[in-house]
Short mmCIF file of C-alpha atoms and ligand atoms in Angstrom, two decimals:
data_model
loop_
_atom_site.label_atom_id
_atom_site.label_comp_id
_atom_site.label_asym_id
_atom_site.label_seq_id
_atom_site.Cartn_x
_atom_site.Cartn_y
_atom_site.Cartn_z
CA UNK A 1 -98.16 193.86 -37.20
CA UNK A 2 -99.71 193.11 -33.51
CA UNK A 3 -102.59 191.29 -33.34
CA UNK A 4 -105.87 193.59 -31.84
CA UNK A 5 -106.44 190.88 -29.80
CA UNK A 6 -104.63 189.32 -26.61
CA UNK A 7 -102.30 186.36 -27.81
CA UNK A 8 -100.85 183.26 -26.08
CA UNK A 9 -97.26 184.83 -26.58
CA UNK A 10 -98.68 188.65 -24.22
CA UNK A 11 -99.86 185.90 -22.22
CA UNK A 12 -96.54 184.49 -21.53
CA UNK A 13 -94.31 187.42 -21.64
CA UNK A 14 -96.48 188.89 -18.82
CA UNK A 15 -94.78 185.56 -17.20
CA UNK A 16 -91.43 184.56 -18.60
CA UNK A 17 -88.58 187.46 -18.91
CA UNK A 18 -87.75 184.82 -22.22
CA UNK A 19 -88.81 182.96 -25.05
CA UNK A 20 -90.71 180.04 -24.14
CA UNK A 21 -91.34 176.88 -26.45
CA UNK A 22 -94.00 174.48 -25.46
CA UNK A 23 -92.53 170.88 -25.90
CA UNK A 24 -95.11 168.22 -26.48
CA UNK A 25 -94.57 164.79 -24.85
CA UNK A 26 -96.68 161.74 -24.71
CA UNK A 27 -96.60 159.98 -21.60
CA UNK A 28 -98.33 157.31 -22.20
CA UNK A 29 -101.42 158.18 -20.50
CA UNK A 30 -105.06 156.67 -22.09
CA UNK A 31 -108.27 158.15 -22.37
CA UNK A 32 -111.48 157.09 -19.49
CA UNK A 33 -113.38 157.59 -23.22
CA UNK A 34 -111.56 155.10 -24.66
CA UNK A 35 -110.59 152.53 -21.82
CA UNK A 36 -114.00 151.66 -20.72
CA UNK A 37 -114.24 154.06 -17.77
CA UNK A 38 -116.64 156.16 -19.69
CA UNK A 39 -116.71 154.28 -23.25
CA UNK A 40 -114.70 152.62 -25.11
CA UNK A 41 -115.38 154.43 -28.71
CA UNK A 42 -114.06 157.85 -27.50
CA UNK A 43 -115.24 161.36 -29.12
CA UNK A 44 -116.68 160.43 -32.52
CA UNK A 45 -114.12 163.06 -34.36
CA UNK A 46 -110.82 161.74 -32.38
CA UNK A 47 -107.87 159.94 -33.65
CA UNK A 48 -105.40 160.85 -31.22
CA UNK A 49 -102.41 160.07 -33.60
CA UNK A 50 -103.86 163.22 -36.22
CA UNK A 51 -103.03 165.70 -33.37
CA UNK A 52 -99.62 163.79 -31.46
CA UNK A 53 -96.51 164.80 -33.07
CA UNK A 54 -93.94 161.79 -34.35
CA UNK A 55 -91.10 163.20 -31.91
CA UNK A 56 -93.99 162.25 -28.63
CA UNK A 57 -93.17 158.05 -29.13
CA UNK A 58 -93.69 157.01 -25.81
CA UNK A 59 -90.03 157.45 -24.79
CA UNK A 60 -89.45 158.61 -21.29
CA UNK A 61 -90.78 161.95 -20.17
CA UNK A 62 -87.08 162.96 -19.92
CA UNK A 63 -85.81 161.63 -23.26
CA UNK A 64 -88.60 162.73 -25.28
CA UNK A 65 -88.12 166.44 -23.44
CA UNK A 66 -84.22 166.16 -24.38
CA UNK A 67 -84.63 165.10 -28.29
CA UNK A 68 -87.38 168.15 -29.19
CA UNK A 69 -85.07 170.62 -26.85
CA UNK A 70 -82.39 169.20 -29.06
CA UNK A 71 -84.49 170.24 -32.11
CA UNK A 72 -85.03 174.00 -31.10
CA UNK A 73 -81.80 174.81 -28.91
CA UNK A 74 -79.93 174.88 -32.36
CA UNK A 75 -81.74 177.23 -33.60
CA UNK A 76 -82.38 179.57 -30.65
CA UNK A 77 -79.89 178.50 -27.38
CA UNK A 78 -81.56 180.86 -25.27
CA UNK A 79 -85.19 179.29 -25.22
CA UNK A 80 -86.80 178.29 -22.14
CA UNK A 81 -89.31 175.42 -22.38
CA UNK A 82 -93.19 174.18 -20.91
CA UNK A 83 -93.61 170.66 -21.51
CA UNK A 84 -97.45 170.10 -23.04
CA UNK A 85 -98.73 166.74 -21.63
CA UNK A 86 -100.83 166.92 -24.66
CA UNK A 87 -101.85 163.25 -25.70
CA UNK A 88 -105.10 161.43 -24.73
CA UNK A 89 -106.05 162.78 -20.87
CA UNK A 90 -102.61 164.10 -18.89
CA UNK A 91 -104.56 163.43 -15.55
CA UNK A 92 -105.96 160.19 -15.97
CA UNK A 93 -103.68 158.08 -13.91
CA UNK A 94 -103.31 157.64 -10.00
CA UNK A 95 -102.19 160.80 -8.60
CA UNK A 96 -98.52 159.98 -7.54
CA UNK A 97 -97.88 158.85 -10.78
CA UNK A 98 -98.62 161.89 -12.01
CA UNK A 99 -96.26 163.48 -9.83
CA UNK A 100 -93.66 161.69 -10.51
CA UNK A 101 -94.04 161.89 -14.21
CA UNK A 102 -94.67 166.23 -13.71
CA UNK A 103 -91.72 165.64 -11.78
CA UNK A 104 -89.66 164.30 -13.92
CA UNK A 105 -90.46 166.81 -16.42
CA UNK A 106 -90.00 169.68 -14.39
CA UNK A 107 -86.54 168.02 -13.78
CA UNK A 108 -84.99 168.45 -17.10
CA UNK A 109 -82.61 171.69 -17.70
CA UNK A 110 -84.63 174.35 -19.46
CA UNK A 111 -87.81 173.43 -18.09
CA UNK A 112 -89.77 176.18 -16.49
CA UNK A 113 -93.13 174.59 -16.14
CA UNK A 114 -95.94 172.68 -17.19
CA UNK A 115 -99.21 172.57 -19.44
CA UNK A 116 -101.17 169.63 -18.63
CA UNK A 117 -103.93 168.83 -21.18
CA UNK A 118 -106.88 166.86 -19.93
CA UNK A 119 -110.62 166.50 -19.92
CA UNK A 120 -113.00 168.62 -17.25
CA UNK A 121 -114.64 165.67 -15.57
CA UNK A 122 -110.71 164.14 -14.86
CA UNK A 123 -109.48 166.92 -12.45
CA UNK A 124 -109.85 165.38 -8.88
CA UNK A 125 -110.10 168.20 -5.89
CA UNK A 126 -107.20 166.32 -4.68
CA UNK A 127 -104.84 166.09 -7.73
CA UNK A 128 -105.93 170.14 -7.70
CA UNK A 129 -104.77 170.84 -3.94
CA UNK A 130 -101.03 169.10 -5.03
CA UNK A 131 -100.98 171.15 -8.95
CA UNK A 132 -101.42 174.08 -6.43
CA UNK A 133 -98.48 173.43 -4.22
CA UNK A 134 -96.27 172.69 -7.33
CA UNK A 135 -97.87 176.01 -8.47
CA UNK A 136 -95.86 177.78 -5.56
CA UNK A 137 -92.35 176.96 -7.39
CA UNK A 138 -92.75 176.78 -11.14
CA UNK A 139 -95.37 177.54 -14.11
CA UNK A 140 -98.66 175.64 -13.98
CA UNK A 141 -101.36 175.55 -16.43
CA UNK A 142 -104.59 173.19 -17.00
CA UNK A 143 -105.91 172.93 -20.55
CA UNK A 144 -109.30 171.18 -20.71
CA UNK A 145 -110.70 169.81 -23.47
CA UNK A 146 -114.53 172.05 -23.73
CA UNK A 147 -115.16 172.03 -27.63
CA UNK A 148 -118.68 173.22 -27.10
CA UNK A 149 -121.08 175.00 -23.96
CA UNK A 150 -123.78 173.10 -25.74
CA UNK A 151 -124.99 169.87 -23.98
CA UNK A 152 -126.58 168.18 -26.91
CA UNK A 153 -123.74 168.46 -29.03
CA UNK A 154 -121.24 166.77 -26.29
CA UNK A 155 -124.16 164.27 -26.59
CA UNK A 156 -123.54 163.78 -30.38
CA UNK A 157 -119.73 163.90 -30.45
CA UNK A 158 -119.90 161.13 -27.48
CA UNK A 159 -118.08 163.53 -25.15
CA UNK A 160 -118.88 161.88 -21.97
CA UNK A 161 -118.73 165.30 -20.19
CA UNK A 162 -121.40 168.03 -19.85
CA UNK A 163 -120.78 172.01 -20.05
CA UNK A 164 -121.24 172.25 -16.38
CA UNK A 165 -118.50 169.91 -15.54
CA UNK A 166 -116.12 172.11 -17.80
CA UNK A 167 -117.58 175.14 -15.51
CA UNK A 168 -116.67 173.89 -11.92
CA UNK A 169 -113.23 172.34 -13.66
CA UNK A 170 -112.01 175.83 -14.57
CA UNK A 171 -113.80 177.64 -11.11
CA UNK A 172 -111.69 175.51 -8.93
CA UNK A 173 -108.55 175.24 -11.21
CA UNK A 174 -108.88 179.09 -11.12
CA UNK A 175 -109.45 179.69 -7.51
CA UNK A 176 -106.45 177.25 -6.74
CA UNK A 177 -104.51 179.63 -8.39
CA UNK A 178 -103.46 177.59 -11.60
CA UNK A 179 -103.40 179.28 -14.36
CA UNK A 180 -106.34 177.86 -17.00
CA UNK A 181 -106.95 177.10 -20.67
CA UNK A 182 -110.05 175.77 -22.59
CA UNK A 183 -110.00 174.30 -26.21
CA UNK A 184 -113.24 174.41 -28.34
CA UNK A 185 -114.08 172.91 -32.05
CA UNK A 186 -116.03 175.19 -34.31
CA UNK A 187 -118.40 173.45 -36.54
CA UNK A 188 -119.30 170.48 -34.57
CA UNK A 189 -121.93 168.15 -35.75
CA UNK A 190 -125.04 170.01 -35.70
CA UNK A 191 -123.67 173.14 -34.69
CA UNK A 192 -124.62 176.42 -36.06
CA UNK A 193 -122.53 179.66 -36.23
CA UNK A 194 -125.13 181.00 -33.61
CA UNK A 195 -124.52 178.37 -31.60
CA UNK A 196 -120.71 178.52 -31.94
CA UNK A 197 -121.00 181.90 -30.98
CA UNK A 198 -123.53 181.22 -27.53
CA UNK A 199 -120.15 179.37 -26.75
CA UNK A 200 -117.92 182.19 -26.79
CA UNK A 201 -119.88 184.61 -24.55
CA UNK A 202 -120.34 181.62 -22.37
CA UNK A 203 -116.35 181.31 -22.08
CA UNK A 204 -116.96 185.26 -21.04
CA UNK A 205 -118.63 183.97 -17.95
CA UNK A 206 -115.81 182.33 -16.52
CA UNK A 207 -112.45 182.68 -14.72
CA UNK A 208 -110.13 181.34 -18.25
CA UNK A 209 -107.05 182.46 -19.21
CA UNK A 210 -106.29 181.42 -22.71
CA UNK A 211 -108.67 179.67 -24.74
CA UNK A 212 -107.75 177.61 -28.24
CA UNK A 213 -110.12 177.54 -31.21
CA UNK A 214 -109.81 174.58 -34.31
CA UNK A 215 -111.77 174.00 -37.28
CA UNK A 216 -113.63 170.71 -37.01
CA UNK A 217 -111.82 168.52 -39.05
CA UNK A 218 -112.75 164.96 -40.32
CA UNK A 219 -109.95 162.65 -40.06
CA UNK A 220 -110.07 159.09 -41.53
CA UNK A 221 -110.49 156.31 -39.34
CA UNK A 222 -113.12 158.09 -37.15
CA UNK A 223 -116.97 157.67 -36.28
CA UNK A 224 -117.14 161.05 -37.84
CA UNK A 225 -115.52 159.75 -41.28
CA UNK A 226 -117.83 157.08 -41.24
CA UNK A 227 -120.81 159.38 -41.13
CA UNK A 228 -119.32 162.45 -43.12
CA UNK A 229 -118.66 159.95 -46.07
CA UNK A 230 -122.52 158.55 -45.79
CA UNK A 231 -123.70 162.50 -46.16
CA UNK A 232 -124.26 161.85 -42.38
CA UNK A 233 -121.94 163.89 -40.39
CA UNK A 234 -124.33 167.05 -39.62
CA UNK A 235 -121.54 169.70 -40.36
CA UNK A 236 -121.39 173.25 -41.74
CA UNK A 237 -118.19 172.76 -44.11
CA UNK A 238 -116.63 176.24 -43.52
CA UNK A 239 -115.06 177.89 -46.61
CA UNK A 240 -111.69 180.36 -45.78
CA UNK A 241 -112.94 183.06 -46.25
CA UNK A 242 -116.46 181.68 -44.05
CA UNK A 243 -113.82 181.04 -41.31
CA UNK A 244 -112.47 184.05 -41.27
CA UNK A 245 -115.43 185.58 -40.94
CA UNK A 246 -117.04 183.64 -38.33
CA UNK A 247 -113.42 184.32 -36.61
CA UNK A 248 -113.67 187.57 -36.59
CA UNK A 249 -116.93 187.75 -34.88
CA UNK A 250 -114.82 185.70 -32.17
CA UNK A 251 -112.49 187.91 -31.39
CA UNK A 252 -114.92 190.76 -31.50
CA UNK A 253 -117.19 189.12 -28.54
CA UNK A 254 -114.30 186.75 -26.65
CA UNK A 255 -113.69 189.34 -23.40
CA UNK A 256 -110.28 191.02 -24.01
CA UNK A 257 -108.62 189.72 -21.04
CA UNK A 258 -108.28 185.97 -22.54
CA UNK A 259 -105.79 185.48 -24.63
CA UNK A 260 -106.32 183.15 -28.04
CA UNK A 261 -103.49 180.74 -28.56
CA UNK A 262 -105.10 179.06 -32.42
CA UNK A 263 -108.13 179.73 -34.64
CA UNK A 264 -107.12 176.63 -36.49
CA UNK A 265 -105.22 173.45 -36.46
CA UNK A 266 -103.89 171.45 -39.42
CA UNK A 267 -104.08 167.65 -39.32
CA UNK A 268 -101.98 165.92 -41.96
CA UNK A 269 -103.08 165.81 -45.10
CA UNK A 270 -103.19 162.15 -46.02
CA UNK A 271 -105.58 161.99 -43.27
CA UNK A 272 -107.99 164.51 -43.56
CA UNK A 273 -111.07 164.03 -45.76
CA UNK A 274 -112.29 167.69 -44.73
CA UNK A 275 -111.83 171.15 -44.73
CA UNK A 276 -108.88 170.13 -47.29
CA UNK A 277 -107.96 174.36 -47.35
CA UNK A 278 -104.35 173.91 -48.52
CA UNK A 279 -103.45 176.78 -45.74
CA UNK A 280 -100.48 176.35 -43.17
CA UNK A 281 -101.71 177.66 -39.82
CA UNK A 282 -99.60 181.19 -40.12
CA UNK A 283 -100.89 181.91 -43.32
CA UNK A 284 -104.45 181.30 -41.73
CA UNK A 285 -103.63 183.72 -38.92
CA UNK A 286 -101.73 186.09 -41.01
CA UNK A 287 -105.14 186.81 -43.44
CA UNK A 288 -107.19 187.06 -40.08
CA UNK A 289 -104.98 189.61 -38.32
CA UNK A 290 -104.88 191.41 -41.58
CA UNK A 291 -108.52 191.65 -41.51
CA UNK A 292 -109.11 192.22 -38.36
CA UNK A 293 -106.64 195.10 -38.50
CA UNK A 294 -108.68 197.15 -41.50
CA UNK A 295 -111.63 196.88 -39.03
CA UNK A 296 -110.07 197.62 -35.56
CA UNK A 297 -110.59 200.57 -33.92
CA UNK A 298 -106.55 200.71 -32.68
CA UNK A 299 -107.39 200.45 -29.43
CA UNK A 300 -105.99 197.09 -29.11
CA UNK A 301 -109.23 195.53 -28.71
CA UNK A 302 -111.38 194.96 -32.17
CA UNK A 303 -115.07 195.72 -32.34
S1 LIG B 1 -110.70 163.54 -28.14
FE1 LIG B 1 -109.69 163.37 -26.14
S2 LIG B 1 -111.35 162.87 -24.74
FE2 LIG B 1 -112.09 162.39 -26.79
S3 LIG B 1 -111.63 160.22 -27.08
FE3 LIG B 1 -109.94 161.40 -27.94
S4 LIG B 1 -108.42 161.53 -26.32
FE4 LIG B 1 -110.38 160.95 -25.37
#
């Protein structure tokens, strides 16, 4: 059953005559919210290891890329592969090291491009101008790290970044040509579903590609933890079928042009204290898309 809304796969068949396969890496960047530039206690919901797959060890670029290719190309030899600079900030680092390390991704057999994750106040002009050149001869796309239009939120979460630095990041990764992503939480601390939704038709407003959506999730070990278990944390804790709901109205207002890559992301279960749902991502998607269906109009487009 197709989705009625744009995914991340329409998104990359418009682009790839192939399957693609995103392979994460961890090159051993750190965080300017966690190394002093900014702060030093980071966002108060992150622990980076709840979100970096075991197989991204800090290995070289090129090894880590050959062991998870290893991993798919069994199972399908034909796949083509992105490699997701996904861990901590995949610009924060002087700008020929960067280079070298996109280089030596792009180097690997398979390899048809790259998704760089990385926060919106971390994308120098410069760094830009050179992603735009490498733009000319391979797949380039910037995913920054939003989670919310709403200023006093990114206050409480200890973002370090405002909404309007997320809105020049994606105007002048867009009008360099590079293809653009934004990720968002729903349910941040002190959040309402009004509010969550002022964010989506604010993503309307500009020049984004594919956004991601996740559940907030409290993870042990966290700032959030800390608070959630003191009756502190300041969150709505969705129910399934609450999700699904608020989802819905998501995909009904999100502009039909941007394509949704997740509603929801899974962190592993010995570490999360909450939403504990017991539902794998698909399954999640699959009773979305099956509502969303009974109420589309078959255009392609719900609402
Ligand atoms: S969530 Fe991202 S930006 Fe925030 S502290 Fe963690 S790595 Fe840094």
């Amino acid at each position: 059953m197709r989705p009625p809304y744009r995914t991340f796969s329409d998104f990359l068949a418009e682009r790839f005559p192939c399957k693609m396969q995103k392979l994460t890496v961890d090159a051993g960047f750190s965080c300017p919210n966690r190394d002093g530039t900014l702060s030093t206690g980071g966002c108060i919901y992150c622990n980076n290891s709840s979100f970096t797959p075991v197989r991204a060890d800090g290995s070289s670029v090129a090894v880590q890329i050959a062991r998870s290719k290893d991993f798919f190309a069994r199972k399908y030899p034909d796949m083509r592969y992105l490699t997701y600079f996904q861990a901590y900030t995949g610009t924060h680092a002087p700008a020929d090291t960067l280079m070298r390390l996109y280089s030596e991704a792009l180097d690997q057999p398979g390899v048809d491009g790259l998704i760089i994750g990385t926060r919106p106040d971390c994308m120098p002009q410069p760094l830009l101008e050179r992603l735009a050149r490498l733009r000319e001869s391979c797949f380039v796309m910037v995913e920054y790290g939003a989670e919310t239009s709403h200023n006093t939120t990114l206050d409480i979460i200890n973002r370090c970044h405002t909404w309007e630095q997320t809105c020049d990041a994606v105007r002048r990764t867009a009008d360099a040509g590079i293809e653009t992503g934004l990720h968002f939480i729903n349910g941040l601390p002190g959040e309402s579903t009004a509010m969550m939704m002022q964010t989506v038709k604010a993503i309307n407003t500009l020049p984004v590609d594919v956004v991601k959506f996740h559940q907030m999730q409290v993870v042990k070990g966290t700032e959030l933890a800390r608070r959630y278990l003191r009756g502190e944390a300041g969150i709505i804790e969705f129910s399934v079928e609450n999700y699904l709901d608020l989802c819905v109205q998501i995909v009904k207002t999100l502009r039909s042009d941007i394509a949704i890559e997740r509603f929801v992301s899974q962190s592993p279960a010995d570490m999360l204290l909450c939403p504990r749902w017991g539902l794998k991502n698909h399954e999640f998607t699959d009773r979305l898309n099956s509502r969303l269906s009974s109420t589309s109009c078959g255009c392609g487009h719900s609402g």
